[in-house]
PDB file of C-alpha atoms in Angstrom:
ATOM      1  CA  MET A   1      50.061 -66.023 -61.729  1.00 76.00           C
ATOM      2  CA  MET A   2      46.471 -66.985 -62.478  1.00 81.00           C
ATOM      3  CA  SER A   3      44.117 -65.435 -64.991  1.00 90.00           C
ATOM      4  CA  TYR A   4      40.559 -66.633 -65.442  1.00 91.00           C
ATOM      5  CA  LEU A   5      37.641 -65.548 -67.611  1.00 94.00           C
ATOM      6  CA  GLY A   6      34.502 -67.647 -67.456  1.00 94.00           C
ATOM      7  CA  LYS A   7      31.722 -68.946 -65.229  1.00 93.00           C
ATOM      8  CA  VAL A   8      31.274 -71.083 -62.146  1.00 94.00           C
ATOM      9  CA  GLY A   9      28.706 -73.841 -61.806  1.00 93.00           C
ATOM     10  CA  ALA A  10      25.267 -73.412 -60.295  1.00 96.00           C
ATOM     11  CA  SER A  11      24.876 -73.166 -56.528  1.00 96.00           C
ATOM     12  CA  LYS A  12      24.488 -76.659 -55.109  1.00 95.00           C
ATOM     13  CA  SER A  13      22.397 -75.287 -52.221  1.00 95.00           C
ATOM     14  CA  LEU A  14      19.926 -73.631 -54.582  1.00 97.00           C
ATOM     15  CA  LEU A  15      19.954 -76.457 -57.119  1.00 97.00           C
ATOM     16  CA  ASN A  16      19.259 -79.147 -54.526  1.00 97.00           C
ATOM     17  CA  ARG A  17      16.261 -77.160 -53.322  1.00 97.00           C
ATOM     18  CA  ALA A  18      15.037 -76.547 -56.870  1.00 98.00           C
ATOM     19  CA  LEU A  19      15.334 -80.242 -57.769  1.00 98.00           C
ATOM     20  CA  ILE A  20      12.990 -81.144 -54.910  1.00 98.00           C
ATOM     21  CA  ILE A  21      10.427 -78.626 -56.171  1.00 98.00           C
ATOM     22  CA  GLN A  22      10.850 -79.836 -59.752  1.00 98.00           C
ATOM     23  CA  SER A  23      10.010 -83.388 -58.600  1.00 98.00           C
ATOM     24  CA  TYR A  24       6.482 -82.137 -57.837  1.00 98.00           C
ATOM     25  CA  PHE A  25       6.245 -80.143 -61.064  1.00 98.00           C
ATOM     26  CA  PRO A  26       8.266 -81.888 -63.828  1.00 97.00           C
ATOM     27  CA  GLN A  27       7.329 -79.135 -66.276  1.00 97.00           C
ATOM     28  CA  LEU A  28       9.498 -76.695 -64.282  1.00 98.00           C
ATOM     29  CA  PHE A  29      12.660 -75.994 -66.308  1.00 98.00           C
ATOM     30  CA  LEU A  30      15.805 -75.252 -64.289  1.00 97.00           C
ATOM     31  CA  GLN A  31      18.528 -73.139 -65.878  1.00 95.00           C
ATOM     32  CA  GLY A  32      21.911 -74.023 -64.389  1.00 93.00           C
ATOM     33  CA  ASP A  33      23.762 -77.213 -63.599  1.00 92.00           C
ATOM     34  CA  SER A  34      26.354 -78.605 -61.236  1.00 92.00           C
ATOM     35  CA  ASN A  35      28.375 -81.808 -61.112  1.00 91.00           C
ATOM     36  CA  CYS A  36      29.030 -81.690 -57.373  1.00 91.00           C
ATOM     37  CA  GLU A  37      28.454 -84.948 -55.538  1.00 93.00           C
ATOM     38  CA  ASP A  38      25.455 -83.784 -53.495  1.00 94.00           C
ATOM     39  CA  VAL A  39      23.601 -82.615 -56.603  1.00 96.00           C
ATOM     40  CA  LEU A  40      24.325 -85.868 -58.438  1.00 96.00           C
ATOM     41  CA  HIS A  41      23.022 -87.879 -55.465  1.00 96.00           C
ATOM     42  CA  MET A  42      19.933 -85.657 -55.219  1.00 97.00           C
ATOM     43  CA  SER A  43      19.105 -86.030 -58.900  1.00 97.00           C
ATOM     44  CA  ALA A  44      19.720 -89.795 -58.904  1.00 97.00           C
ATOM     45  CA  GLY A  45      17.796 -90.177 -55.639  1.00 97.00           C
ATOM     46  CA  LEU A  46      14.713 -88.465 -57.035  1.00 98.00           C
ATOM     47  CA  ALA A  47      14.863 -90.724 -60.092  1.00 98.00           C
ATOM     48  CA  ALA A  48      15.149 -93.772 -57.822  1.00 97.00           C
ATOM     49  CA  LEU A  49      12.130 -92.643 -55.800  1.00 97.00           C
ATOM     50  CA  LYS A  50      10.093 -92.254 -58.960  1.00 95.00           C
ATOM     51  CA  ALA A  51      11.079 -95.764 -60.053  1.00 96.00           C
ATOM     52  CA  GLY A  52      10.404 -97.267 -56.629  1.00 95.00           C
ATOM     53  CA  ASN A  53      14.055 -98.185 -56.054  1.00 97.00           C
ATOM     54  CA  PRO A  54      16.303 -97.694 -52.995  1.00 97.00           C
ATOM     55  CA  VAL A  55      17.784 -94.205 -52.751  1.00 97.00           C
ATOM     56  CA  GLN A  56      21.548 -93.790 -52.452  1.00 95.00           C
ATOM     57  CA  CYS A  57      22.435 -90.731 -50.330  1.00 95.00           C
ATOM     58  CA  GLY A  58      26.180 -91.278 -50.075  1.00 90.00           C
ATOM     59  CA  GLU A  59      27.647 -88.980 -47.402  1.00 90.00           C
ATOM     60  CA  GLY A  60      25.198 -86.116 -47.905  1.00 87.00           C
ATOM     61  CA  GLY A  61      23.251 -84.912 -44.881  1.00 91.00           C
ATOM     62  CA  THR A  62      21.316 -82.468 -47.047  1.00 93.00           C
ATOM     63  CA  VAL A  63      20.483 -85.239 -49.508  1.00 96.00           C
ATOM     64  CA  LEU A  64      19.178 -87.520 -46.757  1.00 96.00           C
ATOM     65  CA  ARG A  65      17.091 -84.832 -45.061  1.00 96.00           C
ATOM     66  CA  PHE A  66      15.513 -83.405 -48.194  1.00 97.00           C
ATOM     67  CA  LEU A  67      14.865 -86.799 -49.791  1.00 98.00           C
ATOM     68  CA  ALA A  68      13.471 -88.341 -46.595  1.00 98.00           C
ATOM     69  CA  LEU A  69      10.732 -85.692 -46.493  1.00 98.00           C
ATOM     70  CA  ARG A  70      10.204 -86.095 -50.248  1.00 98.00           C
ATOM     71  CA  ALA A  71       9.867 -89.863 -49.924  1.00 98.00           C
ATOM     72  CA  SER A  72       7.469 -89.491 -47.002  1.00 98.00           C
ATOM     73  CA  ARG A  73       4.956 -87.754 -49.283  1.00 98.00           C
ATOM     74  CA  ILE A  74       4.688 -90.954 -51.377  1.00 98.00           C
ATOM     75  CA  PRO A  75       2.608 -93.830 -49.916  1.00 98.00           C
ATOM     76  CA  GLY A  76       4.596 -97.033 -49.544  1.00 97.00           C
ATOM     77  CA  GLU A  77       7.922 -98.242 -48.182  1.00 98.00           C
ATOM     78  CA  HIS A  78      11.112 -96.387 -49.041  1.00 98.00           C
ATOM     79  CA  ARG A  79      14.749 -97.192 -48.306  1.00 97.00           C
ATOM     80  CA  LEU A  80      17.249 -94.352 -48.136  1.00 97.00           C
ATOM     81  CA  GLN A  81      20.757 -95.758 -47.994  1.00 96.00           C
ATOM     82  CA  GLY A  82      23.990 -94.074 -47.032  1.00 93.00           C
ATOM     83  CA  SER A  83      27.377 -94.584 -45.476  1.00 90.00           C
ATOM     84  CA  GLN A  84      27.692 -95.702 -41.872  1.00 89.00           C
ATOM     85  CA  ARG A  85      29.195 -92.306 -41.136  1.00 90.00           C
ATOM     86  CA  LEU A  86      26.084 -90.546 -42.473  1.00 90.00           C
ATOM     87  CA  MET A  87      23.621 -92.766 -40.621  1.00 88.00           C
ATOM     88  CA  SER A  88      25.600 -92.531 -37.379  1.00 83.00           C
ATOM     89  CA  ARG A  89      25.338 -88.743 -37.392  1.00 81.00           C
ATOM     90  CA  PRO A  90      22.517 -87.401 -35.172  1.00 76.00           C
ATOM     91  CA  GLN A  91      19.204 -87.943 -36.987  1.00 87.00           C
ATOM     92  CA  GLU A  92      16.836 -87.429 -34.052  1.00 90.00           C
ATOM     93  CA  GLU A  93      15.345 -84.278 -35.582  1.00 93.00           C
ATOM     94  CA  LEU A  94      14.431 -86.082 -38.777  1.00 95.00           C
ATOM     95  CA  LEU A  95      12.805 -88.950 -36.900  1.00 96.00           C
ATOM     96  CA  LYS A  96      10.784 -86.534 -34.740  1.00 96.00           C
ATOM     97  CA  ILE A  97       9.456 -84.716 -37.813  1.00 97.00           C
ATOM     98  CA  LEU A  98       8.480 -87.944 -39.571  1.00 98.00           C
ATOM     99  CA  LEU A  99       6.714 -89.230 -36.441  1.00 98.00           C
ATOM    100  CA  GLN A 100       4.605 -86.053 -36.253  1.00 98.00           C
ATOM    101  CA  LEU A 101       3.660 -86.547 -39.920  1.00 98.00           C
ATOM    102  CA  GLY A 102       2.387 -90.067 -39.230  1.00 98.00           C
ATOM    103  CA  VAL A 103       5.328 -91.744 -40.976  1.00 98.00           C
ATOM    104  CA  ASP A 104       6.961 -94.844 -39.497  1.00 98.00           C
ATOM    105  CA  ALA A 105      10.754 -94.526 -39.653  1.00 97.00           C
ATOM    106  CA  LYS A 106      13.460 -97.009 -38.719  1.00 95.00           C
ATOM    107  CA  LEU A 107      17.150 -96.153 -38.724  1.00 92.00           C
ATOM    108  CA  THR A 108      19.802 -98.858 -39.180  1.00 92.00           C
ATOM    109  CA  ALA A 109      23.577 -98.668 -39.640  1.00 90.00           C
ATOM    110  CA  THR A 110      23.211 -98.022 -43.378  1.00 92.00           C
ATOM    111  CA  GLU A 111      19.512 -97.287 -44.060  1.00 95.00           C
ATOM    112  CA  LEU A 112      16.591 -95.093 -43.162  1.00 96.00           C
ATOM    113  CA  ILE A 113      13.472 -97.170 -43.835  1.00 97.00           C
ATOM    114  CA  LEU A 114      10.186 -95.299 -44.178  1.00 98.00           C
ATOM    115  CA  SER A 115       6.655 -96.640 -44.253  1.00 98.00           C
ATOM    116  CA  SER A 116       4.239 -93.911 -45.254  1.00 98.00           C
ATOM    117  CA  LYS A 117       0.629 -93.295 -46.175  1.00 97.00           C
ATOM    118  CA  GLY A 118       1.513 -89.742 -47.155  1.00 97.00           C
ATOM    119  CA  TRP A 119       1.609 -86.924 -44.644  1.00 98.00           C
ATOM    120  CA  LYS A 120      -0.949 -87.434 -41.866  1.00 97.00           C
ATOM    121  CA  PRO A 121      -0.147 -84.797 -39.210  1.00 96.00           C
ATOM    122  CA  GLN A 122      -0.670 -86.079 -35.675  1.00 95.00           C
ATOM    123  CA  GLY A 123      -1.290 -82.632 -34.182  1.00 94.00           C
ATOM    124  CA  ASP A 124      -2.378 -79.110 -35.032  1.00 96.00           C
ATOM    125  CA  THR A 125       1.190 -77.841 -35.524  1.00 96.00           C
ATOM    126  CA  LEU A 126       4.336 -79.494 -36.815  1.00 97.00           C
ATOM    127  CA  HIS A 127       7.167 -78.704 -34.399  1.00 96.00           C
ATOM    128  CA  VAL A 128      10.465 -78.779 -36.290  1.00 95.00           C
ATOM    129  CA  PRO A 129      13.715 -78.941 -34.293  1.00 90.00           C
ATOM    130  CA  SER A 130      16.001 -76.200 -35.606  1.00 85.00           C
ATOM    131  CA  GLN A 131      18.720 -75.838 -32.979  1.00 83.00           C
ATOM    132  CA  ARG A 132      21.412 -77.544 -35.039  1.00 82.00           C
ATOM    133  CA  SER A 133      20.348 -76.883 -38.611  1.00 84.00           C
ATOM    134  CA  SER A 134      17.806 -75.041 -40.734  1.00 87.00           C
ATOM    135  CA  GLN A 135      17.797 -77.946 -43.200  1.00 91.00           C
ATOM    136  CA  PHE A 136      14.963 -79.687 -41.357  1.00 93.00           C
ATOM    137  CA  VAL A 137      12.504 -76.812 -41.641  1.00 93.00           C
ATOM    138  CA  SER A 138      13.720 -76.182 -45.206  1.00 95.00           C
ATOM    139  CA  ALA A 139      13.026 -79.831 -46.044  1.00 96.00           C
ATOM    140  CA  VAL A 140       9.473 -79.487 -44.720  1.00 97.00           C
ATOM    141  CA  LEU A 141       8.781 -76.286 -46.658  1.00 97.00           C
ATOM    142  CA  LEU A 142      10.245 -77.614 -49.920  1.00 98.00           C
ATOM    143  CA  ASN A 143       7.904 -80.591 -49.695  1.00 98.00           C
ATOM    144  CA  ALA A 144       4.736 -78.705 -48.737  1.00 98.00           C
ATOM    145  CA  TRP A 145       3.417 -78.355 -52.301  1.00 98.00           C
ATOM    146  CA  GLY A 146      -0.032 -79.650 -53.211  1.00 98.00           C
ATOM    147  CA  LEU A 147      -1.155 -80.712 -49.735  1.00 98.00           C
ATOM    148  CA  ASP A 148      -4.864 -81.254 -49.176  1.00 97.00           C
ATOM    149  CA  PHE A 149      -4.715 -79.483 -45.799  1.00 97.00           C
ATOM    150  CA  ASP A 150      -3.194 -76.323 -44.334  1.00 98.00           C
ATOM    151  CA  LEU A 151       0.179 -77.066 -42.762  1.00 98.00           C
ATOM    152  CA  TYR A 152       1.113 -75.179 -39.596  1.00 97.00           C
ATOM    153  CA  VAL A 153       4.830 -75.233 -38.763  1.00 97.00           C
ATOM    154  CA  SER A 154       6.711 -74.012 -35.707  1.00 95.00           C
ATOM    155  CA  PRO A 155      10.535 -74.120 -35.836  1.00 91.00           C
ATOM    156  CA  VAL A 156      11.813 -74.997 -32.358  1.00 87.00           C
ATOM    157  CA  GLY A 157      15.076 -73.525 -31.081  1.00 74.00           C
ATOM    158  CA  ALA A 158      17.114 -70.402 -31.633  1.00 59.00           C
ATOM    159  CA  GLY A 159      19.889 -71.973 -33.687  1.00 57.00           C
ATOM    160  CA  ILE A 160      18.221 -71.765 -37.096  1.00 59.00           C
ATOM    161  CA  SER A 161      20.700 -70.798 -39.853  1.00 65.00           C
ATOM    162  CA  GLU A 162      18.930 -67.653 -40.937  1.00 76.00           C
ATOM    163  CA  GLY A 163      20.776 -67.212 -44.240  1.00 82.00           C
ATOM    164  CA  TYR A 164      19.952 -70.657 -45.589  1.00 87.00           C
ATOM    165  CA  TRP A 165      16.399 -70.508 -44.273  1.00 88.00           C
ATOM    166  CA  ARG A 166      15.901 -67.192 -46.116  1.00 89.00           C
ATOM    167  CA  MET A 167      17.252 -68.893 -49.242  1.00 92.00           C
ATOM    168  CA  THR A 168      14.562 -71.585 -49.048  1.00 95.00           C
ATOM    169  CA  HIS A 169      11.793 -69.142 -48.164  1.00 93.00           C
ATOM    170  CA  LYS A 170      12.725 -66.803 -51.036  1.00 94.00           C
ATOM    171  CA  MET A 171      12.897 -69.628 -53.593  1.00 96.00           C
ATOM    172  CA  VAL A 172       9.485 -71.134 -52.830  1.00 97.00           C
ATOM    173  CA  GLY A 173       7.994 -67.630 -52.767  1.00 97.00           C
ATOM    174  CA  GLU A 174       9.460 -66.759 -56.157  1.00 96.00           C
ATOM    175  CA  LEU A 175       7.981 -69.978 -57.506  1.00 98.00           C
ATOM    176  CA  GLY A 176       4.518 -69.102 -56.258  1.00 97.00           C
ATOM    177  CA  MET A 177       4.084 -70.639 -52.798  1.00 98.00           C
ATOM    178  CA  LYS A 178       1.936 -68.500 -50.504  1.00 96.00           C
ATOM    179  CA  ILE A 179       3.065 -68.529 -46.882  1.00 96.00           C
ATOM    180  CA  ASP A 180       1.442 -66.834 -43.895  1.00 95.00           C
ATOM    181  CA  ARG A 181       4.022 -65.929 -41.224  1.00 88.00           C
ATOM    182  CA  TRP A 182       3.911 -64.654 -37.669  1.00 85.00           C
ATOM    183  CA  ASP A 183       7.165 -64.430 -35.739  1.00 81.00           C
ATOM    184  CA  ASN A 184       9.031 -67.647 -36.633  1.00 82.00           C
ATOM    185  CA  ASP A 185       5.905 -69.744 -37.141  1.00 91.00           C
ATOM    186  CA  PHE A 186       4.182 -70.091 -40.491  1.00 94.00           C
ATOM    187  CA  ARG A 187       1.268 -71.658 -42.331  1.00 97.00           C
ATOM    188  CA  VAL A 188       1.349 -73.155 -45.811  1.00 98.00           C
ATOM    189  CA  PRO A 189      -2.203 -73.133 -47.201  1.00 98.00           C
ATOM    190  CA  ALA A 190      -3.441 -76.216 -49.025  1.00 98.00           C
ATOM    191  CA  LYS A 191      -3.143 -76.816 -52.778  1.00 97.00           C
ATOM    192  CA  GLN A 192       0.037 -74.822 -53.449  1.00 97.00           C
ATOM    193  CA  VAL A 193       1.284 -74.948 -57.056  1.00 98.00           C
ATOM    194  CA  VAL A 194       4.117 -73.236 -58.933  1.00 98.00           C
ATOM    195  CA  SER A 195       3.276 -70.037 -60.788  1.00 97.00           C
ATOM    196  CA  ARG A 196       6.095 -70.192 -63.343  1.00 95.00           C
ATOM    197  CA  LEU A 197       7.702 -72.834 -65.526  1.00 95.00           C
ATOM    198  CA  GLU A 198      11.324 -71.626 -65.618  1.00 97.00           C
ATOM    199  CA  PHE A 199      13.800 -70.813 -62.874  1.00 97.00           C
ATOM    200  CA  GLN A 200      17.394 -69.562 -63.085  1.00 95.00           C
ATOM    201  CA  ILE A 201      19.861 -71.041 -60.595  1.00 96.00           C
ATOM    202  CA  GLU A 202      22.507 -68.564 -59.453  1.00 95.00           C
ATOM    203  CA  PRO A 203      26.217 -69.421 -59.733  1.00 96.00           C
ATOM    204  CA  ASP A 204      27.781 -70.971 -56.646  1.00 96.00           C
ATOM    205  CA  MET A 205      29.135 -68.267 -54.354  1.00 96.00           C
ATOM    206  CA  SER A 206      31.453 -70.636 -52.480  1.00 94.00           C
ATOM    207  CA  SER A 207      33.215 -71.463 -55.751  1.00 95.00           C
ATOM    208  CA  ALA A 208      33.296 -67.794 -56.750  1.00 96.00           C
ATOM    209  CA  PHE A 209      34.804 -66.916 -53.358  1.00 96.00           C
ATOM    210  CA  SER A 210      37.632 -69.450 -53.812  1.00 96.00           C
ATOM    211  CA  LEU A 211      38.535 -68.130 -57.262  1.00 96.00           C
ATOM    212  CA  ALA A 212      38.294 -64.510 -56.137  1.00 97.00           C
ATOM    213  CA  ALA A 213      40.606 -65.188 -53.192  1.00 96.00           C
ATOM    214  CA  ALA A 214      43.179 -66.796 -55.506  1.00 96.00           C
ATOM    215  CA  ALA A 215      42.999 -63.823 -57.873  1.00 96.00           C
ATOM    216  CA  ALA A 216      43.365 -61.378 -54.997  1.00 96.00           C
ATOM    217  CA  VAL A 217      46.776 -62.800 -54.059  1.00 95.00           C
ATOM    218  CA  GLY A 218      48.105 -63.863 -57.445  1.00 92.00           C
ATOM    219  CA  GLY A 219      46.310 -62.882 -60.618  1.00 92.00           C
ATOM    220  CA  ASP A 220      43.078 -61.595 -62.072  1.00 94.00           C
ATOM    221  CA  LEU A 221      39.562 -62.934 -62.500  1.00 96.00           C
ATOM    222  CA  THR A 222      36.484 -62.096 -64.526  1.00 97.00           C
ATOM    223  CA  LEU A 223      33.332 -64.093 -63.831  1.00 97.00           C
ATOM    224  CA  VAL A 224      30.452 -63.674 -66.265  1.00 95.00           C
ATOM    225  CA  ASP A 225      26.759 -64.210 -65.478  1.00 94.00           C
ATOM    226  CA  PHE A 226      27.462 -63.013 -61.948  1.00 96.00           C
ATOM    227  CA  PRO A 227      24.458 -61.510 -60.100  1.00 94.00           C
ATOM    228  CA  PRO A 228      24.633 -58.030 -58.546  1.00 93.00           C
ATOM    229  CA  THR A 229      23.077 -59.441 -55.348  1.00 92.00           C
ATOM    230  CA  SER A 230      22.460 -62.938 -54.052  1.00 93.00           C
ATOM    231  CA  VAL A 231      20.493 -64.705 -51.342  1.00 89.00           C
ATOM    232  CA  GLN A 232      23.448 -67.070 -50.778  1.00 93.00           C
ATOM    233  CA  PRO A 233      25.226 -66.250 -47.488  1.00 91.00           C
ATOM    234  CA  ASP A 234      28.664 -66.595 -49.129  1.00 94.00           C
ATOM    235  CA  PHE A 235      27.918 -63.536 -51.268  1.00 95.00           C
ATOM    236  CA  ALA A 236      29.360 -61.650 -48.287  1.00 95.00           C
ATOM    237  CA  PHE A 237      32.815 -62.349 -49.754  1.00 97.00           C
ATOM    238  CA  VAL A 238      32.379 -59.360 -52.111  1.00 97.00           C
ATOM    239  CA  ASP A 239      32.207 -56.935 -49.196  1.00 96.00           C
ATOM    240  CA  ILE A 240      34.908 -58.748 -47.208  1.00 97.00           C
ATOM    241  CA  LEU A 241      37.487 -58.704 -50.006  1.00 97.00           C
ATOM    242  CA  GLN A 242      36.778 -55.059 -50.800  1.00 97.00           C
ATOM    243  CA  LYS A 243      37.359 -54.142 -47.148  1.00 97.00           C
ATOM    244  CA  MET A 244      40.652 -56.087 -47.270  1.00 97.00           C
ATOM    245  CA  GLY A 245      41.858 -53.845 -50.077  1.00 97.00           C
ATOM    246  CA  VAL A 246      41.190 -56.110 -53.063  1.00 97.00           C
ATOM    247  CA  PRO A 247      40.374 -54.308 -56.329  1.00 97.00           C
ATOM    248  CA  LEU A 248      36.969 -55.906 -56.851  1.00 96.00           C
ATOM    249  CA  THR A 249      33.978 -54.632 -58.794  1.00 95.00           C
ATOM    250  CA  VAL A 250      30.585 -56.038 -59.700  1.00 93.00           C
ATOM    251  CA  TYR A 251      29.103 -54.394 -62.792  1.00 89.00           C
ATOM    252  CA  LYS A 252      26.203 -55.503 -64.931  1.00 86.00           C
ATOM    253  CA  ASP A 253      26.596 -59.294 -64.859  1.00 91.00           C
ATOM    254  CA  HIS A 254      30.367 -59.459 -64.306  1.00 95.00           C
ATOM    255  CA  LEU A 255      32.633 -59.839 -61.289  1.00 97.00           C
ATOM    256  CA  ARG A 256      36.132 -58.442 -61.767  1.00 97.00           C
ATOM    257  CA  VAL A 257      38.947 -59.130 -59.275  1.00 97.00           C
ATOM    258  CA  GLU A 258      42.566 -58.026 -59.571  1.00 96.00           C
ATOM    259  CA  LYS A 259      45.644 -58.752 -57.481  1.00 96.00           C
ATOM    260  CA  ALA A 260      45.811 -56.558 -54.403  1.00 96.00           C
ATOM    261  CA  ALA A 261      48.902 -54.416 -53.964  1.00 94.00           C
ATOM    262  CA  ARG A 262      48.508 -54.906 -50.227  1.00 94.00           C
ATOM    263  CA  LEU A 263      46.013 -56.848 -48.106  1.00 95.00           C
ATOM    264  CA  HIS A 264      44.934 -55.920 -44.589  1.00 93.00           C
ATOM    265  CA  GLY A 265      42.841 -57.723 -42.035  1.00 93.00           C
ATOM    266  CA  VAL A 266      39.254 -56.840 -41.221  1.00 92.00           C
TER     267      VAL A 266
END
């Protein structure tokens, strides 16, 4: 029998995105923290970039993709290091994006080596492969602050993960980035800056889902500081568990889950 009253850590997906933005605007204060491995690598990687040191990405695909675009904004040579497993995963999309931005990129068994003069687009529009992941176009958008030119972007492919792309788009918009959109294409005007100096990171919905599922079959749960709605795709668990017959309520800033007398499939 489990019983839990408390919080869950900040969303790693949101926090990783916010840390990239904060690297452009150090005065931006982020409320919320997480000790998950990806977040620790992202934070340490940004510090290494600032110090001019090699960046350790570990096993994190998100870390590599976001930090590669961040590093490419800084003139000079940058080494992003990771496990052989990470570097052996398909990275063609990342290399294609960097090439279009005028950045030389070399991939070895354990490193991505960049030589950059800053972003120097080689065409009118940046074509971002999106068939396998939305992280590539998210990485571009998160790093489009303060450019001295308008950036035109066209995601290529129908496989874009709409939920996570909306998460990125909503975050940069809430922080003040102006984006012109038509269909899936968009333009980021030059000289974008943040319009606020504080940003609250939502709790992690994946973690909340795990605890709620445990409570539904063997206990009770009260999560505090829980938002009534969320841009995180995993927020769908609230509706799913309710449809399965779980006594679950969201009121004010609390989530309350009790053991279900009977569960049924949906």
